[in-house]
XYZ file of C-alpha atoms in Angstrom:
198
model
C -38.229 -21.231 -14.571
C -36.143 -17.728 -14.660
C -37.493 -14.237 -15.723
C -35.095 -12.588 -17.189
C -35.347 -8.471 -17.156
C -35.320 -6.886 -20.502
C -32.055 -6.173 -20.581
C -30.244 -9.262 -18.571
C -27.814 -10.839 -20.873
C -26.211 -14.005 -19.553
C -23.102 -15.739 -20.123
C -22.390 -19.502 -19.043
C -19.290 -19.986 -16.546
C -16.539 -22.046 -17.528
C -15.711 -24.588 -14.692
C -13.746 -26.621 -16.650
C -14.123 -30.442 -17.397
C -14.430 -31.631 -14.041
C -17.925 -29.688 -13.281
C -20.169 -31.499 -11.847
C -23.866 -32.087 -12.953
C -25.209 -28.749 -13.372
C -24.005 -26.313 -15.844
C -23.793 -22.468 -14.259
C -24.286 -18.957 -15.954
C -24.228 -15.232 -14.766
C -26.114 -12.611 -15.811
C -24.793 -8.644 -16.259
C -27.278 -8.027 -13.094
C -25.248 -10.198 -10.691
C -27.313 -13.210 -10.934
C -26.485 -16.692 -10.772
C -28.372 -19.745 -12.690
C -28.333 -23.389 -12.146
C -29.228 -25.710 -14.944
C -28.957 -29.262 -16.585
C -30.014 -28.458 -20.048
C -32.050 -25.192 -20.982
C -31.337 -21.990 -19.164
C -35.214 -21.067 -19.116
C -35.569 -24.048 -17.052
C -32.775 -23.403 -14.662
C -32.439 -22.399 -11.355
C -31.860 -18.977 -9.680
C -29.122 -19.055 -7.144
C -29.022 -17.394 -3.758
C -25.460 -17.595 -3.024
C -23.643 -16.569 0.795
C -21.754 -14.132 1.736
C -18.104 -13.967 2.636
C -16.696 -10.270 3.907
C -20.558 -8.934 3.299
C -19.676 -9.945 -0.701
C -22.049 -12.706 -2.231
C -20.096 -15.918 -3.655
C -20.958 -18.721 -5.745
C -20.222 -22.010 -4.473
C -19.745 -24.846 -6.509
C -17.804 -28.329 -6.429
C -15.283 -29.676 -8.621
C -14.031 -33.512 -9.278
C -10.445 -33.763 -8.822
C -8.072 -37.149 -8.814
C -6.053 -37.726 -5.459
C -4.393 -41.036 -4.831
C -6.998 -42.365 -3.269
C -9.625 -41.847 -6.135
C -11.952 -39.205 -7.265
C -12.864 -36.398 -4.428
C -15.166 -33.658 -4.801
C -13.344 -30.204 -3.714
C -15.705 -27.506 -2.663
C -14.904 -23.673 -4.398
C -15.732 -20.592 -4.314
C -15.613 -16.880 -6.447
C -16.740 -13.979 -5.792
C -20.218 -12.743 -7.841
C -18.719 -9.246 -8.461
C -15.215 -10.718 -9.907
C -17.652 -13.349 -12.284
C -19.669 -10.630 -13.599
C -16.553 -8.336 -14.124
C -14.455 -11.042 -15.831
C -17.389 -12.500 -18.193
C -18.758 -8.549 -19.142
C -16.144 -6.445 -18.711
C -12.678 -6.173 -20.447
C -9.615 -5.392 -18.441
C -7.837 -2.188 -20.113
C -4.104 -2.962 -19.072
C -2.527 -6.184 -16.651
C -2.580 -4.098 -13.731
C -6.098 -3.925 -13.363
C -6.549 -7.122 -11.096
C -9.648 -6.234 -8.870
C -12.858 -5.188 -9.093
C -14.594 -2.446 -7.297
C -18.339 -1.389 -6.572
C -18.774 2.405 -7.745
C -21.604 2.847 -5.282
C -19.732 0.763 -2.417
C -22.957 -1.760 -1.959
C -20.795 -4.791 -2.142
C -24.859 -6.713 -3.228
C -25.244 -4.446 -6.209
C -23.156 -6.620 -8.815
C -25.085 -5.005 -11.706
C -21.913 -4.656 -14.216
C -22.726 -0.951 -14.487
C -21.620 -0.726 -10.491
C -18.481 -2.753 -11.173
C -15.061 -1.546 -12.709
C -11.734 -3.186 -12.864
C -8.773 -1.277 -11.189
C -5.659 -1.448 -9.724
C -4.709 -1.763 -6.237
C -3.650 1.705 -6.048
C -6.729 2.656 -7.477
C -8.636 0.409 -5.210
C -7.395 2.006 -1.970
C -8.152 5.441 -3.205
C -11.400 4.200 -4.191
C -11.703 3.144 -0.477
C -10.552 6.242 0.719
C -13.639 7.936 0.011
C -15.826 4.763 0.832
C -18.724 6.229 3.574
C -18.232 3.232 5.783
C -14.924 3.834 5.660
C -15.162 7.978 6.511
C -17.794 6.975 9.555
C -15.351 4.543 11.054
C -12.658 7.073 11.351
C -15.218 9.862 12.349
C -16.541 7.548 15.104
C -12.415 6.457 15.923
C -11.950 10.087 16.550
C -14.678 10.096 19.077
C -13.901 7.529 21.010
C -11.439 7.880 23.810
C -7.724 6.118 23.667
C -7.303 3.590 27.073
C -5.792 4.962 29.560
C -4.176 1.666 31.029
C -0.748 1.980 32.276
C 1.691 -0.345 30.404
C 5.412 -0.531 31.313
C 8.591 -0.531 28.930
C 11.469 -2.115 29.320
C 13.264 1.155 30.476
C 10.217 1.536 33.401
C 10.851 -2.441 34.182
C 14.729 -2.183 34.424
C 14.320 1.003 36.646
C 11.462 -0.842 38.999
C 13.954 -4.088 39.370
C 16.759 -1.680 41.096
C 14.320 -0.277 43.079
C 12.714 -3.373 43.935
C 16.270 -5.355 44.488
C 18.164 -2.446 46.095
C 18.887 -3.961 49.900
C 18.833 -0.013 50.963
C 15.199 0.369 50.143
C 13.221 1.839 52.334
C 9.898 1.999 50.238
C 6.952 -0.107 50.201
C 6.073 -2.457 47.437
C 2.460 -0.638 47.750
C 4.181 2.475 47.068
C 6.063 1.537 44.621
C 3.380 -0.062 42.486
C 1.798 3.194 42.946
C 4.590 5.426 41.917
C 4.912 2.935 38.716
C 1.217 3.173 37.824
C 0.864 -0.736 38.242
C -1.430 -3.214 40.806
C 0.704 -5.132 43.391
C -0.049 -8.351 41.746
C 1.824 -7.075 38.781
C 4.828 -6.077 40.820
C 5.110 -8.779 42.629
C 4.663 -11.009 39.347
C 7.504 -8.740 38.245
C 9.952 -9.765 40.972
C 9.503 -13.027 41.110
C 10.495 -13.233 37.115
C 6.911 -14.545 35.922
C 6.223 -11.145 33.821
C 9.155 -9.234 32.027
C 11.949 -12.028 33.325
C 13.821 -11.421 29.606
C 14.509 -7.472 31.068
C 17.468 -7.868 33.716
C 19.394 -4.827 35.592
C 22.462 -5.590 34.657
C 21.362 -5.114 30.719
């Protein structure tokens, strides 16, 4: 049996004809209810999470050539609640966004429809977002030597000159690479698209 709260309003979901037993509502708290018959006697949902954002799972009948099949879908809770208690003010406004950033607090008072623009400035000012850049700028770049073409074509006339006096050690060296690399680079099994005469 559900308890409602005092305010919790809820609105059946429209599945379509090919439902299967159950019948499904949502509530302006987030909340999802299973039932045959009577609401009262339905069942509260738990839902999973995709992205850290509860979803309701559900299957659907659908005709293939082989027969009926059950398909298995899914919709986000926050994008149910917004679409069954909240009215879009213009077309653009295609998602929804959580004012507080808690993607679990579905209540429709956390939930507002935007556009993308609006979306990614919303974002912008998202705390998760603001510590992952604070800790980015903390941490140090790698320092790993990587070659470009230009370093590669210079390395093959060095490596290929028949005057050359220097070691492939030293060379490696002077090029910031290990030998194996080197040697992986004159024998054509790494960078073999770069050539000297290019």
């Amino acid at each position: 049996m559900i308890k409602s709260y005092w305010d919790e309003e809820w609105k059946e979901i429209d599945l379509g004809e090919d439902k299967l037993r159950y019948n499904y509502a949502v509530s302006n708290y987030g909340r999802i209810v299973s039932y045959s018959d009577s609401l009262e006697k339905g069942r509260l949902l738990k839902g999973s999470l995709v992205d850290g954002y509860p979803v309701f799972r559900y299957k659907q009948f659908y005709k293939s050539e082989n027969g009926t099949r059950i398909k298995n879908k899914q919709i986000f809770i926050h994008k149910l609640v917004a679409d069954s208690f909240r009215k879009r003010e213009n077309d653009d406004q295609q998602f929804v966004i959580h004012l507080d950033y808690n993607k679990l607090n579905n209540h429709i008072d956390n939930l507002k429809w935007t556009s993308k623009r609006e979306m990614e400035l919303h974002q912008q000012t998202n705390p998760n977002v603001l510590l992952a850049r604070e800790k980015r700028k903390e941490t140090k770049p790698y320092k790993g030597h990587k070659l470009n073409a230009t370093q590669v074509k210079r390395l093959k006339k060095k490596i290929f000159d028949p005057k050359r006096k220097t070691r492939l050690k030293i060379l490696a060296k002077q090029f910031g690479i290990s030998e194996m690399q080197l040697y992986r680079i004159k024998s054509g099994e790494n960078w073999a698209h770069v050539t000297i005469e290019d």
